[in-house]
Amino acid sequence: MRDIIIAGNWKMNKDALQTAEFCRELKSRLSDVKAEHLRVIVAPAFVLLPVAKGALEGSRIEVSAQDVSSQAQGAFTGEVSAQMLASLQVAYAIVGHSERRQYHAESNELVRDKVQMLLQHQITPIMCIGETLAEREAGETEAVLESQLAGCFDGIELQTGKELVIAYEPVWAIGTGKTATSDQAQQAHAFIRNWLRGRFGAEIAANMSILYGGSMKPENCEELISQADIDGGLIGGASLKADDFVAMVHTGISALSKGK
Ligand code: 13P
């Protein structure tokens, strides 16, 4: 059975006080959540990971970094290594987000190196892929996904499929208020899972959670998560509001109770 994951990517939002307060609120509002196969994750800025960890201690909510260096250590000013994240018991790191690809020219090859580094430190990569509007309109969505998957997984071996999470984030839906329809999203997710089956085999493909990201909010979350190959969300804007985030966690729980 696959896990449903509700993950908040806070991007460059929330300072130390806001992070601590928000995490304490989530901890208390989600304290009675017992569902198995549900993972709840928040991804604050690097510098606030210890603040979030501290405020969430004793809760089931886990913490993710938003990036990681592809290098192990050394003279790389400003970078944060997988070893550093592991030393803080950070369980996840987002890699390949379209904002990193766009503003920092990150390539699939670099994303692959980051994935490798994370896996070596038993940190779960949340690997982001997705097409731009121009690519979708040119009918290139599947070709783009295929080349991102091939590049980001080049030389990567997996054991179970649970040690890595994919987030399908169509770039045109991120922060725009435009959500992919559930059909569009399901089609892309099914394509991704099928690709995984070919590359890693049926069991790993069936085990891996594939999240949708791009203007997910309480109003569209249920419909998206009810799709066969959509196993949760990587949520930006709506994850910054406690009411919305908590509502989406409950949507995940109710999807599980319906046999997802
Ligand atoms: P929005 O939910 O704000 O569209 O952001 C999605 C995203 O980029 C999550 O990583």
PDB file of N, CA, C and O in Angstrom, residues 3 15 28 30 46 48 55 66 100 105 142 144 154 157 193-195 197 214 221 228:
ATOM      1  N   ASP A   3       1.834   5.242   0.624  1.00  0.00           N
ATOM      2  CA  ASP A   3       1.526   6.268   1.611  1.00  0.00           C
ATOM      3  C   ASP A   3       0.923   7.486   0.927  1.00  0.00           C
ATOM      4  O   ASP A   3       1.320   7.850  -0.185  1.00  0.00           O
ATOM      5  N   ASP A  15       9.404  33.576   9.096  1.00  0.00           N
ATOM      6  CA  ASP A  15      10.647  33.778   9.857  1.00  0.00           C
ATOM      7  C   ASP A  15      10.665  32.839  11.064  1.00  0.00           C
ATOM      8  O   ASP A  15       9.795  31.960  11.188  1.00  0.00           O
ATOM      9  N   SER A  28      -0.523  20.819  17.613  1.00  0.00           N
ATOM     10  CA  SER A  28      -1.682  20.665  18.483  1.00  0.00           C
ATOM     11  C   SER A  28      -2.935  20.299  17.678  1.00  0.00           C
ATOM     12  O   SER A  28      -3.693  19.428  18.076  1.00  0.00           O
ATOM     13  N   LEU A  30      -3.139  18.650  14.938  1.00  0.00           N
ATOM     14  CA  LEU A  30      -3.065  17.318  14.306  1.00  0.00           C
ATOM     15  C   LEU A  30      -2.682  16.234  15.318  1.00  0.00           C
ATOM     16  O   LEU A  30      -2.336  15.120  14.938  1.00  0.00           O
ATOM     17  N   PHE A  46      16.159  26.391   5.094  1.00  0.00           N
ATOM     18  CA  PHE A  46      17.266  25.672   5.748  1.00  0.00           C
ATOM     19  C   PHE A  46      17.487  26.126   7.181  1.00  0.00           C
ATOM     20  O   PHE A  46      17.569  25.340   8.108  1.00  0.00           O
ATOM     21  N   LEU A  48      15.821  27.493   9.322  1.00  0.00           N
ATOM     22  CA  LEU A  48      14.774  27.304  10.331  1.00  0.00           C
ATOM     23  C   LEU A  48      14.416  25.840  10.568  1.00  0.00           C
ATOM     24  O   LEU A  48      13.488  25.530  11.328  1.00  0.00           O
ATOM     25  N   ALA A  55       9.931  22.637  17.516  1.00  0.00           N
ATOM     26  CA  ALA A  55       8.515  22.925  17.790  1.00  0.00           C
ATOM     27  C   ALA A  55       7.637  21.698  17.512  1.00  0.00           C
ATOM     28  O   ALA A  55       6.553  21.574  18.066  1.00  0.00           O
ATOM     29  N   GLN A  66      14.405  22.214   1.608  1.00  0.00           N
ATOM     30  CA  GLN A  66      13.898  22.590   0.276  1.00  0.00           C
ATOM     31  C   GLN A  66      14.923  22.324  -0.814  1.00  0.00           C
ATOM     32  O   GLN A  66      14.648  22.511  -2.004  1.00  0.00           O
ATOM     33  N   ARG A 100      14.088  26.213  -8.594  1.00  0.00           N
ATOM     34  CA  ARG A 100      15.546  26.002  -8.612  1.00  0.00           C
ATOM     35  C   ARG A 100      16.028  25.832 -10.063  1.00  0.00           C
ATOM     36  O   ARG A 100      17.067  26.334 -10.460  1.00  0.00           O
ATOM     37  N   ALA A 105      19.277  27.616 -12.624  1.00  0.00           N
ATOM     38  CA  ALA A 105      19.717  26.822 -13.783  1.00  0.00           C
ATOM     39  C   ALA A 105      20.078  25.379 -13.418  1.00  0.00           C
ATOM     40  O   ALA A 105      21.049  24.825 -13.902  1.00  0.00           O
ATOM     41  N   GLU A 142       4.739  14.621 -22.233  1.00  0.00           N
ATOM     42  CA  GLU A 142       5.296  13.307 -21.897  1.00  0.00           C
ATOM     43  C   GLU A 142       6.775  13.212 -22.243  1.00  0.00           C
ATOM     44  O   GLU A 142       7.562  12.611 -21.501  1.00  0.00           O
ATOM     45  N   VAL A 144       8.886  15.649 -22.146  1.00  0.00           N
ATOM     46  CA  VAL A 144       9.621  16.407 -21.114  1.00  0.00           C
ATOM     47  C   VAL A 144       9.718  15.576 -19.841  1.00  0.00           C
ATOM     48  O   VAL A 144      10.795  15.448 -19.246  1.00  0.00           O
ATOM     49  N   ASP A 154      19.309   8.828 -13.654  1.00  0.00           N
ATOM     50  CA  ASP A 154      20.443   8.202 -14.333  1.00  0.00           C
ATOM     51  C   ASP A 154      21.428   7.618 -13.305  1.00  0.00           C
ATOM     52  O   ASP A 154      21.970   8.351 -12.478  1.00  0.00           O
ATOM     53  N   GLU A 157      19.873   3.610  -8.202  1.00  0.00           N
ATOM     54  CA  GLU A 157      19.194   2.339  -7.943  1.00  0.00           C
ATOM     55  C   GLU A 157      18.345   2.491  -6.686  1.00  0.00           C
ATOM     56  O   GLU A 157      18.733   3.185  -5.750  1.00  0.00           O
ATOM     57  N   ARG A 193       4.222   6.743 -13.452  1.00  0.00           N
ATOM     58  CA  ARG A 193       4.278   5.423 -12.815  1.00  0.00           C
ATOM     59  C   ARG A 193       4.634   4.341 -13.838  1.00  0.00           C
ATOM     60  O   ARG A 193       5.376   3.406 -13.550  1.00  0.00           O
ATOM     61  N   ASN A 194       4.121   4.506 -15.009  1.00  0.00           N
ATOM     62  CA  ASN A 194       4.427   3.545 -16.065  1.00  0.00           C
ATOM     63  C   ASN A 194       5.919   3.577 -16.412  1.00  0.00           C
ATOM     64  O   ASN A 194       6.558   2.539 -16.596  1.00  0.00           O
ATOM     65  N   TRP A 195       6.463   4.787 -16.452  1.00  0.00           N
ATOM     66  CA  TRP A 195       7.899   4.921 -16.714  1.00  0.00           C
ATOM     67  C   TRP A 195       8.696   4.235 -15.595  1.00  0.00           C
ATOM     68  O   TRP A 195       9.662   3.512 -15.849  1.00  0.00           O
ATOM     69  N   ARG A 197       7.770   1.795 -13.767  1.00  0.00           N
ATOM     70  CA  ARG A 197       7.610   0.340 -13.922  1.00  0.00           C
ATOM     71  C   ARG A 197       8.648  -0.196 -14.898  1.00  0.00           C
ATOM     72  O   ARG A 197       9.304  -1.202 -14.649  1.00  0.00           O
ATOM     73  N   GLY A 214       0.873  22.298  -7.477  1.00  0.00           N
ATOM     74  CA  GLY A 214       0.487  23.381  -8.398  1.00  0.00           C
ATOM     75  C   GLY A 214      -0.896  23.862  -8.039  1.00  0.00           C
ATOM     76  O   GLY A 214      -1.890  23.275  -8.471  1.00  0.00           O
ATOM     77  N   CYS A 221      -8.330  19.553  -3.525  1.00  0.00           N
ATOM     78  CA  CYS A 221      -7.467  18.490  -3.007  1.00  0.00           C
ATOM     79  C   CYS A 221      -8.148  17.118  -3.077  1.00  0.00           C
ATOM     80  O   CYS A 221      -7.548  16.117  -3.500  1.00  0.00           O
ATOM     81  N   ALA A 228      -6.388   7.650  -9.188  1.00  0.00           N
ATOM     82  CA  ALA A 228      -5.680   6.391  -8.882  1.00  0.00           C
ATOM     83  C   ALA A 228      -4.193   6.579  -8.609  1.00  0.00           C
ATOM     84  O   ALA A 228      -3.635   5.915  -7.741  1.00  0.00           O
TER      85      ALA A 228
END
